[in-house]
Amino acid sequence: MLFENQRVTPSVSGAGEFMKAALEGAEAIVLAQSSMEELVKVHKICRRRPGMKLLLHLDSMKGLSKTPEAVSFLAGYIKPDALITSSPQAAVEARRHGITSVLRCFAFDEESIDSSLKLIERANPDYVQVVPGVIPVTIRLMRAKTGLPVLAGGLIRTDADVCRAEKAGATGITSSCPDLWQAAYVSRAKRS
């Protein structure tokens, strides 16, 4: 239940943004486009905030590769709650270590969707992230073909984008747009 309790999951690139999102009410946060130094800082923040969920975008981390060895290192030392990757091998390794796996799929035409479905079959992830997340038909199609929860990510910049992804059946939405994070916390508070 990493994505279901939060309308939009923040995607941040450093400890400062991570802390800001946490203080504004985020329960789960994606760390992407970041360095090992920032990862260590974020790990310390998470240790001090029980219940905070670290979702790590492996492919975009500087200094880490998408190898089983990198996943084993992360599982042993950082212990992220989820690993987002386009690598089926890394997704399999994450699950082997008890880390929620999110297979990131670039789906923009028939060929890329067919290729993504083959990767999903190999990886057997917990979630599929569809990129770009602004194409509702792709979200519906991936959900129907895989039976897995689908996340929408990439190019989600407006509340209208969020609404379209939700209506298409996205289980969760990730975005690097801070305006959407705040709206998500307000929306969650109103539903409670």
mmCIF file with all atom_site columns, C-alpha atoms in Angstrom:
data_model
loop_
_atom_site.group_PDB
_atom_site.id
_atom_site.type_symbol
_atom_site.label_atom_id
_atom_site.label_alt_id
_atom_site.label_comp_id
_atom_site.label_asym_id
_atom_site.label_entity_id
_atom_site.label_seq_id
_atom_site.pdbx_PDB_ins_code
_atom_site.Cartn_x
_atom_site.Cartn_y
_atom_site.Cartn_z
_atom_site.occupancy
_atom_site.B_iso_or_equiv
_atom_site.pdbx_formal_charge
_atom_site.auth_seq_id
_atom_site.auth_comp_id
_atom_site.auth_asym_id
_atom_site.auth_atom_id
_atom_site.pdbx_PDB_model_num
ATOM 1   C CA . MET A 1 1   ? 0.000   0.000   0.000   1.00 0.00 ? 1   MET A CA 1
ATOM 2   C CA . LEU A 1 2   ? 2.678   2.484   -1.009  1.00 0.00 ? 2   LEU A CA 1
ATOM 3   C CA . PHE A 1 3   ? 0.708   4.527   -3.524  1.00 0.00 ? 3   PHE A CA 1
ATOM 4   C CA . GLU A 1 4   ? -2.926  4.038   -2.562  1.00 0.00 ? 4   GLU A CA 1
ATOM 5   C CA . ASN A 1 5   ? -2.973  6.445   0.423   1.00 0.00 ? 5   ASN A CA 1
ATOM 6   C CA . GLN A 1 6   ? -1.631  9.451   -1.444  1.00 0.00 ? 6   GLN A CA 1
ATOM 7   C CA . ARG A 1 7   ? -3.201  11.005  -4.529  1.00 0.00 ? 7   ARG A CA 1
ATOM 8   C CA . VAL A 1 8   ? 0.154   12.129  -5.954  1.00 0.00 ? 8   VAL A CA 1
ATOM 9   C CA . THR A 1 9   ? 3.485   10.725  -4.793  1.00 0.00 ? 9   THR A CA 1
ATOM 10  C CA . PRO A 1 10  ? 6.223   13.373  -4.888  1.00 0.00 ? 10  PRO A CA 1
ATOM 11  C CA . SER A 1 11  ? 9.307   12.670  -6.964  1.00 0.00 ? 11  SER A CA 1
ATOM 12  C CA . VAL A 1 12  ? 12.292  14.636  -5.636  1.00 0.00 ? 12  VAL A CA 1
ATOM 13  C CA . SER A 1 13  ? 16.004  14.878  -6.360  1.00 0.00 ? 13  SER A CA 1
ATOM 14  C CA . GLY A 1 14  ? 17.535  15.612  -2.984  1.00 0.00 ? 14  GLY A CA 1
ATOM 15  C CA . ALA A 1 15  ? 17.286  15.599  0.794   1.00 0.00 ? 15  ALA A CA 1
ATOM 16  C CA . GLY A 1 16  ? 15.997  19.191  0.957   1.00 0.00 ? 16  GLY A CA 1
ATOM 17  C CA . GLU A 1 17  ? 13.055  18.489  -1.346  1.00 0.00 ? 17  GLU A CA 1
ATOM 18  C CA . PHE A 1 18  ? 12.483  15.141  0.392   1.00 0.00 ? 18  PHE A CA 1
ATOM 19  C CA . MET A 1 19  ? 12.227  16.852  3.791   1.00 0.00 ? 19  MET A CA 1
ATOM 20  C CA . LYS A 1 20  ? 9.956   19.588  2.398   1.00 0.00 ? 20  LYS A CA 1
ATOM 21  C CA . ALA A 1 21  ? 7.562   16.993  0.944   1.00 0.00 ? 21  ALA A CA 1
ATOM 22  C CA . ALA A 1 22  ? 7.646   15.018  4.204   1.00 0.00 ? 22  ALA A CA 1
ATOM 23  C CA . LEU A 1 23  ? 6.889   18.107  6.294   1.00 0.00 ? 23  LEU A CA 1
ATOM 24  C CA . GLU A 1 24  ? 3.980   18.953  3.974   1.00 0.00 ? 24  GLU A CA 1
ATOM 25  C CA . GLY A 1 25  ? 2.393   15.556  4.618   1.00 0.00 ? 25  GLY A CA 1
ATOM 26  C CA . ALA A 1 26  ? 3.808   13.054  2.146   1.00 0.00 ? 26  ALA A CA 1
ATOM 27  C CA . GLU A 1 27  ? 3.937   9.505   3.476   1.00 0.00 ? 27  GLU A CA 1
ATOM 28  C CA . ALA A 1 28  ? 5.799   8.061   0.485   1.00 0.00 ? 28  ALA A CA 1
ATOM 29  C CA . ILE A 1 29  ? 8.343   9.903   -1.649  1.00 0.00 ? 29  ILE A CA 1
ATOM 30  C CA . VAL A 1 30  ? 10.300  8.919   -4.765  1.00 0.00 ? 30  VAL A CA 1
ATOM 31  C CA . LEU A 1 31  ? 13.998  9.838   -4.799  1.00 0.00 ? 31  LEU A CA 1
ATOM 32  C CA . ALA A 1 32  ? 15.111  10.247  -8.422  1.00 0.00 ? 32  ALA A CA 1
ATOM 33  C CA . GLN A 1 33  ? 17.841  12.045  -10.389 1.00 0.00 ? 33  GLN A CA 1
ATOM 34  C CA . SER A 1 34  ? 20.011  12.084  -7.298  1.00 0.00 ? 34  SER A CA 1
ATOM 35  C CA . SER A 1 35  ? 23.452  11.170  -5.985  1.00 0.00 ? 35  SER A CA 1
ATOM 36  C CA . MET A 1 36  ? 24.690  8.629   -3.469  1.00 0.00 ? 36  MET A CA 1
ATOM 37  C CA . GLU A 1 37  ? 25.426  11.482  -1.054  1.00 0.00 ? 37  GLU A CA 1
ATOM 38  C CA . GLU A 1 38  ? 21.797  12.651  -1.215  1.00 0.00 ? 38  GLU A CA 1
ATOM 39  C CA . LEU A 1 39  ? 20.607  9.047   -0.847  1.00 0.00 ? 39  LEU A CA 1
ATOM 40  C CA . VAL A 1 40  ? 22.520  8.723   2.430   1.00 0.00 ? 40  VAL A CA 1
ATOM 41  C CA . LYS A 1 41  ? 20.978  11.988  3.690   1.00 0.00 ? 41  LYS A CA 1
ATOM 42  C CA . VAL A 1 42  ? 17.478  10.815  2.733   1.00 0.00 ? 42  VAL A CA 1
ATOM 43  C CA . HIS A 1 43  ? 18.101  7.474   4.430   1.00 0.00 ? 43  HIS A CA 1
ATOM 44  C CA . LYS A 1 44  ? 18.918  9.323   7.657   1.00 0.00 ? 44  LYS A CA 1
ATOM 45  C CA . ILE A 1 45  ? 15.695  11.348  7.363   1.00 0.00 ? 45  ILE A CA 1
ATOM 46  C CA . CYS A 1 46  ? 13.684  8.151   6.920   1.00 0.00 ? 46  CYS A CA 1
ATOM 47  C CA . ARG A 1 47  ? 15.292  6.531   9.976   1.00 0.00 ? 47  ARG A CA 1
ATOM 48  C CA . ARG A 1 48  ? 14.215  9.528   12.075  1.00 0.00 ? 48  ARG A CA 1
ATOM 49  C CA . ARG A 1 49  ? 10.639  9.550   10.726  1.00 0.00 ? 49  ARG A CA 1
ATOM 50  C CA . PRO A 1 50  ? 8.901   6.223   11.416  1.00 0.00 ? 50  PRO A CA 1
ATOM 51  C CA . GLY A 1 51  ? 6.349   5.428   8.746   1.00 0.00 ? 51  GLY A CA 1
ATOM 52  C CA . MET A 1 52  ? 8.106   7.445   6.024   1.00 0.00 ? 52  MET A CA 1
ATOM 53  C CA . LYS A 1 53  ? 8.382   5.414   2.809   1.00 0.00 ? 53  LYS A CA 1
ATOM 54  C CA . LEU A 1 54  ? 11.430  5.759   0.538   1.00 0.00 ? 54  LEU A CA 1
ATOM 55  C CA . LEU A 1 55  ? 10.766  4.805   -3.077  1.00 0.00 ? 55  LEU A CA 1
ATOM 56  C CA . LEU A 1 56  ? 14.027  4.744   -4.989  1.00 0.00 ? 56  LEU A CA 1
ATOM 57  C CA . HIS A 1 57  ? 14.238  5.329   -8.744  1.00 0.00 ? 57  HIS A CA 1
ATOM 58  C CA . LEU A 1 58  ? 17.255  3.098   -9.383  1.00 0.00 ? 58  LEU A CA 1
ATOM 59  C CA . ASP A 1 59  ? 17.773  3.967   -13.050 1.00 0.00 ? 59  ASP A CA 1
ATOM 60  C CA . SER A 1 60  ? 18.302  7.662   -12.373 1.00 0.00 ? 60  SER A CA 1
ATOM 61  C CA . MET A 1 61  ? 20.614  7.373   -9.349  1.00 0.00 ? 61  MET A CA 1
ATOM 62  C CA . LYS A 1 62  ? 24.134  8.638   -10.037 1.00 0.00 ? 62  LYS A CA 1
ATOM 63  C CA . GLY A 1 63  ? 26.707  6.098   -8.883  1.00 0.00 ? 63  GLY A CA 1
ATOM 64  C CA . LEU A 1 64  ? 24.422  3.045   -8.976  1.00 0.00 ? 64  LEU A CA 1
ATOM 65  C CA . SER A 1 65  ? 23.791  0.603   -11.769 1.00 0.00 ? 65  SER A CA 1
ATOM 66  C CA . LYS A 1 66  ? 20.754  -1.524  -12.548 1.00 0.00 ? 66  LYS A CA 1
ATOM 67  C CA . THR A 1 67  ? 22.508  -4.731  -11.490 1.00 0.00 ? 67  THR A CA 1
ATOM 68  C CA . PRO A 1 68  ? 21.493  -7.408  -8.988  1.00 0.00 ? 68  PRO A CA 1
ATOM 69  C CA . GLU A 1 69  ? 24.582  -6.436  -6.965  1.00 0.00 ? 69  GLU A CA 1
ATOM 70  C CA . ALA A 1 70  ? 23.408  -2.814  -6.667  1.00 0.00 ? 70  ALA A CA 1
ATOM 71  C CA . VAL A 1 71  ? 19.967  -4.009  -5.553  1.00 0.00 ? 71  VAL A CA 1
ATOM 72  C CA . SER A 1 72  ? 21.565  -6.327  -2.964  1.00 0.00 ? 72  SER A CA 1
ATOM 73  C CA . PHE A 1 73  ? 23.620  -3.403  -1.651  1.00 0.00 ? 73  PHE A CA 1
ATOM 74  C CA . LEU A 1 74  ? 20.531  -1.205  -1.388  1.00 0.00 ? 74  LEU A CA 1
ATOM 75  C CA . ALA A 1 75  ? 18.558  -3.980  0.315   1.00 0.00 ? 75  ALA A CA 1
ATOM 76  C CA . GLY A 1 76  ? 21.298  -4.495  2.879   1.00 0.00 ? 76  GLY A CA 1
ATOM 77  C CA . TYR A 1 77  ? 22.181  -0.901  3.679   1.00 0.00 ? 77  TYR A CA 1
ATOM 78  C CA . ILE A 1 78  ? 19.442  1.510   2.589   1.00 0.00 ? 78  ILE A CA 1
ATOM 79  C CA . LYS A 1 79  ? 16.353  -0.729  2.751   1.00 0.00 ? 79  LYS A CA 1
ATOM 80  C CA . PRO A 1 80  ? 14.073  1.262   0.432   1.00 0.00 ? 80  PRO A CA 1
ATOM 81  C CA . ASP A 1 81  ? 10.375  0.439   0.546   1.00 0.00 ? 81  ASP A CA 1
ATOM 82  C CA . ALA A 1 82  ? 10.198  0.238   -3.248  1.00 0.00 ? 82  ALA A CA 1
ATOM 83  C CA . LEU A 1 83  ? 12.554  0.178   -6.184  1.00 0.00 ? 83  LEU A CA 1
ATOM 84  C CA . ILE A 1 84  ? 11.504  1.754   -9.486  1.00 0.00 ? 84  ILE A CA 1
ATOM 85  C CA . THR A 1 85  ? 13.442  0.465   -12.488 1.00 0.00 ? 85  THR A CA 1
ATOM 86  C CA . SER A 1 86  ? 13.170  -0.365  -16.173 1.00 0.00 ? 86  SER A CA 1
ATOM 87  C CA . SER A 1 87  ? 15.355  -3.440  -15.619 1.00 0.00 ? 87  SER A CA 1
ATOM 88  C CA . PRO A 1 88  ? 13.507  -6.754  -15.234 1.00 0.00 ? 88  PRO A CA 1
ATOM 89  C CA . GLN A 1 89  ? 16.580  -8.237  -13.519 1.00 0.00 ? 89  GLN A CA 1
ATOM 90  C CA . ALA A 1 90  ? 16.675  -5.448  -10.934 1.00 0.00 ? 90  ALA A CA 1
ATOM 91  C CA . ALA A 1 91  ? 12.915  -5.813  -10.344 1.00 0.00 ? 91  ALA A CA 1
ATOM 92  C CA . VAL A 1 92  ? 13.279  -9.556  -9.766  1.00 0.00 ? 92  VAL A CA 1
ATOM 93  C CA . GLU A 1 93  ? 16.188  -8.974  -7.380  1.00 0.00 ? 93  GLU A CA 1
ATOM 94  C CA . ALA A 1 94  ? 14.217  -6.341  -5.467  1.00 0.00 ? 94  ALA A CA 1
ATOM 95  C CA . ARG A 1 95  ? 11.364  -8.789  -4.901  1.00 0.00 ? 95  ARG A CA 1
ATOM 96  C CA . ARG A 1 96  ? 13.857  -11.464 -3.846  1.00 0.00 ? 96  ARG A CA 1
ATOM 97  C CA . HIS A 1 97  ? 14.995  -9.083  -1.095  1.00 0.00 ? 97  HIS A CA 1
ATOM 98  C CA . GLY A 1 98  ? 11.447  -8.224  -0.013  1.00 0.00 ? 98  GLY A CA 1
ATOM 99  C CA . ILE A 1 99  ? 11.457  -4.778  -1.651  1.00 0.00 ? 99  ILE A CA 1
ATOM 100 C CA . THR A 1 100 ? 8.350   -3.736  -3.579  1.00 0.00 ? 100 THR A CA 1
ATOM 101 C CA . SER A 1 101 ? 9.247   -3.693  -7.267  1.00 0.00 ? 101 SER A CA 1
ATOM 102 C CA . VAL A 1 102 ? 7.940   -1.188  -9.788  1.00 0.00 ? 102 VAL A CA 1
ATOM 103 C CA . LEU A 1 103 ? 8.794   -1.924  -13.413 1.00 0.00 ? 103 LEU A CA 1
ATOM 104 C CA . ARG A 1 104 ? 8.959   1.340   -15.361 1.00 0.00 ? 104 ARG A CA 1
ATOM 105 C CA . CYS A 1 105 ? 7.672   0.943   -18.925 1.00 0.00 ? 105 CYS A CA 1
ATOM 106 C CA . PHE A 1 106 ? 7.932   3.481   -21.703 1.00 0.00 ? 106 PHE A CA 1
ATOM 107 C CA . ALA A 1 107 ? 4.681   2.901   -23.580 1.00 0.00 ? 107 ALA A CA 1
ATOM 108 C CA . PHE A 1 108 ? 3.863   5.214   -26.450 1.00 0.00 ? 108 PHE A CA 1
ATOM 109 C CA . ASP A 1 109 ? 3.022   2.945   -29.408 1.00 0.00 ? 109 ASP A CA 1
ATOM 110 C CA . GLU A 1 110 ? 2.072   -0.682  -30.163 1.00 0.00 ? 110 GLU A CA 1
ATOM 111 C CA . GLU A 1 111 ? 5.673   -1.863  -30.405 1.00 0.00 ? 111 GLU A CA 1
ATOM 112 C CA . SER A 1 112 ? 6.718   -0.341  -27.080 1.00 0.00 ? 112 SER A CA 1
ATOM 113 C CA . ILE A 1 113 ? 3.614   -1.736  -25.385 1.00 0.00 ? 113 ILE A CA 1
ATOM 114 C CA . ASP A 1 114 ? 4.323   -5.253  -26.725 1.00 0.00 ? 114 ASP A CA 1
ATOM 115 C CA . SER A 1 115 ? 7.937   -4.976  -25.594 1.00 0.00 ? 115 SER A CA 1
ATOM 116 C CA . SER A 1 116 ? 6.825   -3.739  -22.160 1.00 0.00 ? 116 SER A CA 1
ATOM 117 C CA . LEU A 1 117 ? 4.408   -6.645  -21.752 1.00 0.00 ? 117 LEU A CA 1
ATOM 118 C CA . LYS A 1 118 ? 7.247   -9.120  -22.384 1.00 0.00 ? 118 LYS A CA 1
ATOM 119 C CA . LEU A 1 119 ? 9.415   -7.366  -19.778 1.00 0.00 ? 119 LEU A CA 1
ATOM 120 C CA . ILE A 1 120 ? 6.552   -7.401  -17.274 1.00 0.00 ? 120 ILE A CA 1
ATOM 121 C CA . GLU A 1 121 ? 6.090   -11.126 -17.802 1.00 0.00 ? 121 GLU A CA 1
ATOM 122 C CA . ARG A 1 122 ? 9.814   -11.715 -17.118 1.00 0.00 ? 122 ARG A CA 1
ATOM 123 C CA . ALA A 1 123 ? 9.983   -9.447  -14.075 1.00 0.00 ? 123 ALA A CA 1
ATOM 124 C CA . ASN A 1 124 ? 6.636   -10.192 -12.403 1.00 0.00 ? 124 ASN A CA 1
ATOM 125 C CA . PRO A 1 125 ? 6.715   -6.822  -10.581 1.00 0.00 ? 125 PRO A CA 1
ATOM 126 C CA . ASP A 1 126 ? 4.375   -5.628  -7.850  1.00 0.00 ? 126 ASP A CA 1
ATOM 127 C CA . TYR A 1 127 ? 3.471   -2.515  -9.878  1.00 0.00 ? 127 TYR A CA 1
ATOM 128 C CA . VAL A 1 128 ? 3.917   -1.236  -13.426 1.00 0.00 ? 128 VAL A CA 1
ATOM 129 C CA . GLN A 1 129 ? 4.733   2.427   -14.005 1.00 0.00 ? 129 GLN A CA 1
ATOM 130 C CA . VAL A 1 130 ? 3.568   3.736   -17.367 1.00 0.00 ? 130 VAL A CA 1
ATOM 131 C CA . VAL A 1 131 ? 5.637   6.564   -18.829 1.00 0.00 ? 131 VAL A CA 1
ATOM 132 C CA . PRO A 1 132 ? 4.479   9.014   -20.021 1.00 0.00 ? 132 PRO A CA 1
ATOM 133 C CA . GLY A 1 133 ? 1.598   8.927   -17.582 1.00 0.00 ? 133 GLY A CA 1
ATOM 134 C CA . VAL A 1 134 ? -0.560  11.383  -19.516 1.00 0.00 ? 134 VAL A CA 1
ATOM 135 C CA . ILE A 1 135 ? -1.961  8.834   -21.990 1.00 0.00 ? 135 ILE A CA 1
ATOM 136 C CA . PRO A 1 136 ? -5.139  7.369   -20.457 1.00 0.00 ? 136 PRO A CA 1
ATOM 137 C CA . VAL A 1 137 ? -5.600  4.668   -23.099 1.00 0.00 ? 137 VAL A CA 1
ATOM 138 C CA . THR A 1 138 ? -2.147  3.280   -22.282 1.00 0.00 ? 138 THR A CA 1
ATOM 139 C CA . ILE A 1 139 ? -2.944  3.146   -18.564 1.00 0.00 ? 139 ILE A CA 1
ATOM 140 C CA . ARG A 1 140 ? -6.200  1.261   -19.257 1.00 0.00 ? 140 ARG A CA 1
ATOM 141 C CA . LEU A 1 141 ? -4.504  -1.102  -21.697 1.00 0.00 ? 141 LEU A CA 1
ATOM 142 C CA . MET A 1 142 ? -1.582  -1.963  -19.399 1.00 0.00 ? 142 MET A CA 1
ATOM 143 C CA . ARG A 1 143 ? -3.899  -2.539  -16.468 1.00 0.00 ? 143 ARG A CA 1
ATOM 144 C CA . ALA A 1 144 ? -6.175  -4.808  -18.526 1.00 0.00 ? 144 ALA A CA 1
ATOM 145 C CA . LYS A 1 145 ? -3.320  -6.788  -20.083 1.00 0.00 ? 145 LYS A CA 1
ATOM 146 C CA . THR A 1 146 ? -1.255  -7.273  -16.917 1.00 0.00 ? 146 THR A CA 1
ATOM 147 C CA . GLY A 1 147 ? -3.794  -7.363  -14.103 1.00 0.00 ? 147 GLY A CA 1
ATOM 148 C CA . LEU A 1 148 ? -1.262  -5.397  -12.065 1.00 0.00 ? 148 LEU A CA 1
ATOM 149 C CA . PRO A 1 149 ? -1.672  -2.037  -10.348 1.00 0.00 ? 149 PRO A CA 1
ATOM 150 C CA . VAL A 1 150 ? -0.514  0.689   -12.730 1.00 0.00 ? 150 VAL A CA 1
ATOM 151 C CA . LEU A 1 151 ? 1.232   3.914   -11.775 1.00 0.00 ? 151 LEU A CA 1
ATOM 152 C CA . ALA A 1 152 ? 1.243   6.954   -14.030 1.00 0.00 ? 152 ALA A CA 1
ATOM 153 C CA . GLY A 1 153 ? 4.482   8.912   -14.181 1.00 0.00 ? 153 GLY A CA 1
ATOM 154 C CA . GLY A 1 154 ? 6.181   11.376  -16.455 1.00 0.00 ? 154 GLY A CA 1
ATOM 155 C CA . LEU A 1 155 ? 4.761   14.638  -17.814 1.00 0.00 ? 155 LEU A CA 1
ATOM 156 C CA . ILE A 1 156 ? 2.063   14.843  -15.117 1.00 0.00 ? 156 ILE A CA 1
ATOM 157 C CA . ARG A 1 157 ? 1.978   18.590  -14.506 1.00 0.00 ? 157 ARG A CA 1
ATOM 158 C CA . THR A 1 158 ? -1.634  19.621  -13.905 1.00 0.00 ? 158 THR A CA 1
ATOM 159 C CA . ASP A 1 159 ? -4.583  18.538  -11.813 1.00 0.00 ? 159 ASP A CA 1
ATOM 160 C CA . ALA A 1 160 ? -6.338  17.679  -15.091 1.00 0.00 ? 160 ALA A CA 1
ATOM 161 C CA . ASP A 1 161 ? -3.483  15.243  -15.882 1.00 0.00 ? 161 ASP A CA 1
ATOM 162 C CA . VAL A 1 162 ? -3.949  13.656  -12.453 1.00 0.00 ? 162 VAL A CA 1
ATOM 163 C CA . CYS A 1 163 ? -7.727  13.351  -12.938 1.00 0.00 ? 163 CYS A CA 1
ATOM 164 C CA . ARG A 1 164 ? -7.315  11.741  -16.387 1.00 0.00 ? 164 ARG A CA 1
ATOM 165 C CA . ALA A 1 165 ? -4.830  9.205   -15.006 1.00 0.00 ? 165 ALA A CA 1
ATOM 166 C CA . GLU A 1 166 ? -7.142  8.387   -12.084 1.00 0.00 ? 166 GLU A CA 1
ATOM 167 C CA . LYS A 1 167 ? -10.156 7.965   -14.386 1.00 0.00 ? 167 LYS A CA 1
ATOM 168 C CA . ALA A 1 168 ? -8.085  5.656   -16.602 1.00 0.00 ? 168 ALA A CA 1
ATOM 169 C CA . GLY A 1 169 ? -7.478  3.413   -13.589 1.00 0.00 ? 169 GLY A CA 1
ATOM 170 C CA . ALA A 1 170 ? -4.054  4.452   -12.310 1.00 0.00 ? 170 ALA A CA 1
ATOM 171 C CA . THR A 1 171 ? -3.499  3.109   -8.800  1.00 0.00 ? 171 THR A CA 1
ATOM 172 C CA . GLY A 1 172 ? -1.032  5.887   -8.100  1.00 0.00 ? 172 GLY A CA 1
ATOM 173 C CA . ILE A 1 173 ? 0.599   8.888   -9.703  1.00 0.00 ? 173 ILE A CA 1
ATOM 174 C CA . THR A 1 174 ? 4.152   10.169  -9.361  1.00 0.00 ? 174 THR A CA 1
ATOM 175 C CA . SER A 1 175 ? 5.123   13.726  -10.208 1.00 0.00 ? 175 SER A CA 1
ATOM 176 C CA . SER A 1 176 ? 8.003   16.122  -9.727  1.00 0.00 ? 176 SER A CA 1
ATOM 177 C CA . CYS A 1 177 ? 5.581   19.073  -9.766  1.00 0.00 ? 177 CYS A CA 1
ATOM 178 C CA . PRO A 1 178 ? 5.354   20.519  -6.200  1.00 0.00 ? 178 PRO A CA 1
ATOM 179 C CA . ASP A 1 179 ? 1.987   22.197  -6.859  1.00 0.00 ? 179 ASP A CA 1
ATOM 180 C CA . LEU A 1 180 ? 0.448   18.758  -7.358  1.00 0.00 ? 180 LEU A CA 1
ATOM 181 C CA . TRP A 1 181 ? 1.917   17.419  -4.113  1.00 0.00 ? 181 TRP A CA 1
ATOM 182 C CA . GLN A 1 182 ? 0.217   20.069  -1.996  1.00 0.00 ? 182 GLN A CA 1
ATOM 183 C CA . ALA A 1 183 ? -3.127  19.509  -3.713  1.00 0.00 ? 183 ALA A CA 1
ATOM 184 C CA . ALA A 1 184 ? -2.743  15.788  -3.022  1.00 0.00 ? 184 ALA A CA 1
ATOM 185 C CA . TYR A 1 185 ? -2.359  16.281  0.730   1.00 0.00 ? 185 TYR A CA 1
ATOM 186 C CA . VAL A 1 186 ? -5.342  18.622  0.867   1.00 0.00 ? 186 VAL A CA 1
ATOM 187 C CA . SER A 1 187 ? -7.396  16.134  -1.164  1.00 0.00 ? 187 SER A CA 1
ATOM 188 C CA . ARG A 1 188 ? -6.377  13.254  1.137   1.00 0.00 ? 188 ARG A CA 1
ATOM 189 C CA . ALA A 1 189 ? -7.258  15.251  4.231   1.00 0.00 ? 189 ALA A CA 1
ATOM 190 C CA . LYS A 1 190 ? -10.735 16.011  2.830   1.00 0.00 ? 190 LYS A CA 1
ATOM 191 C CA . ARG A 1 191 ? -11.359 12.297  2.144   1.00 0.00 ? 191 ARG A CA 1
ATOM 192 C CA . SER A 1 192 ? -10.442 11.306  5.734   1.00 0.00 ? 192 SER A CA 1
#
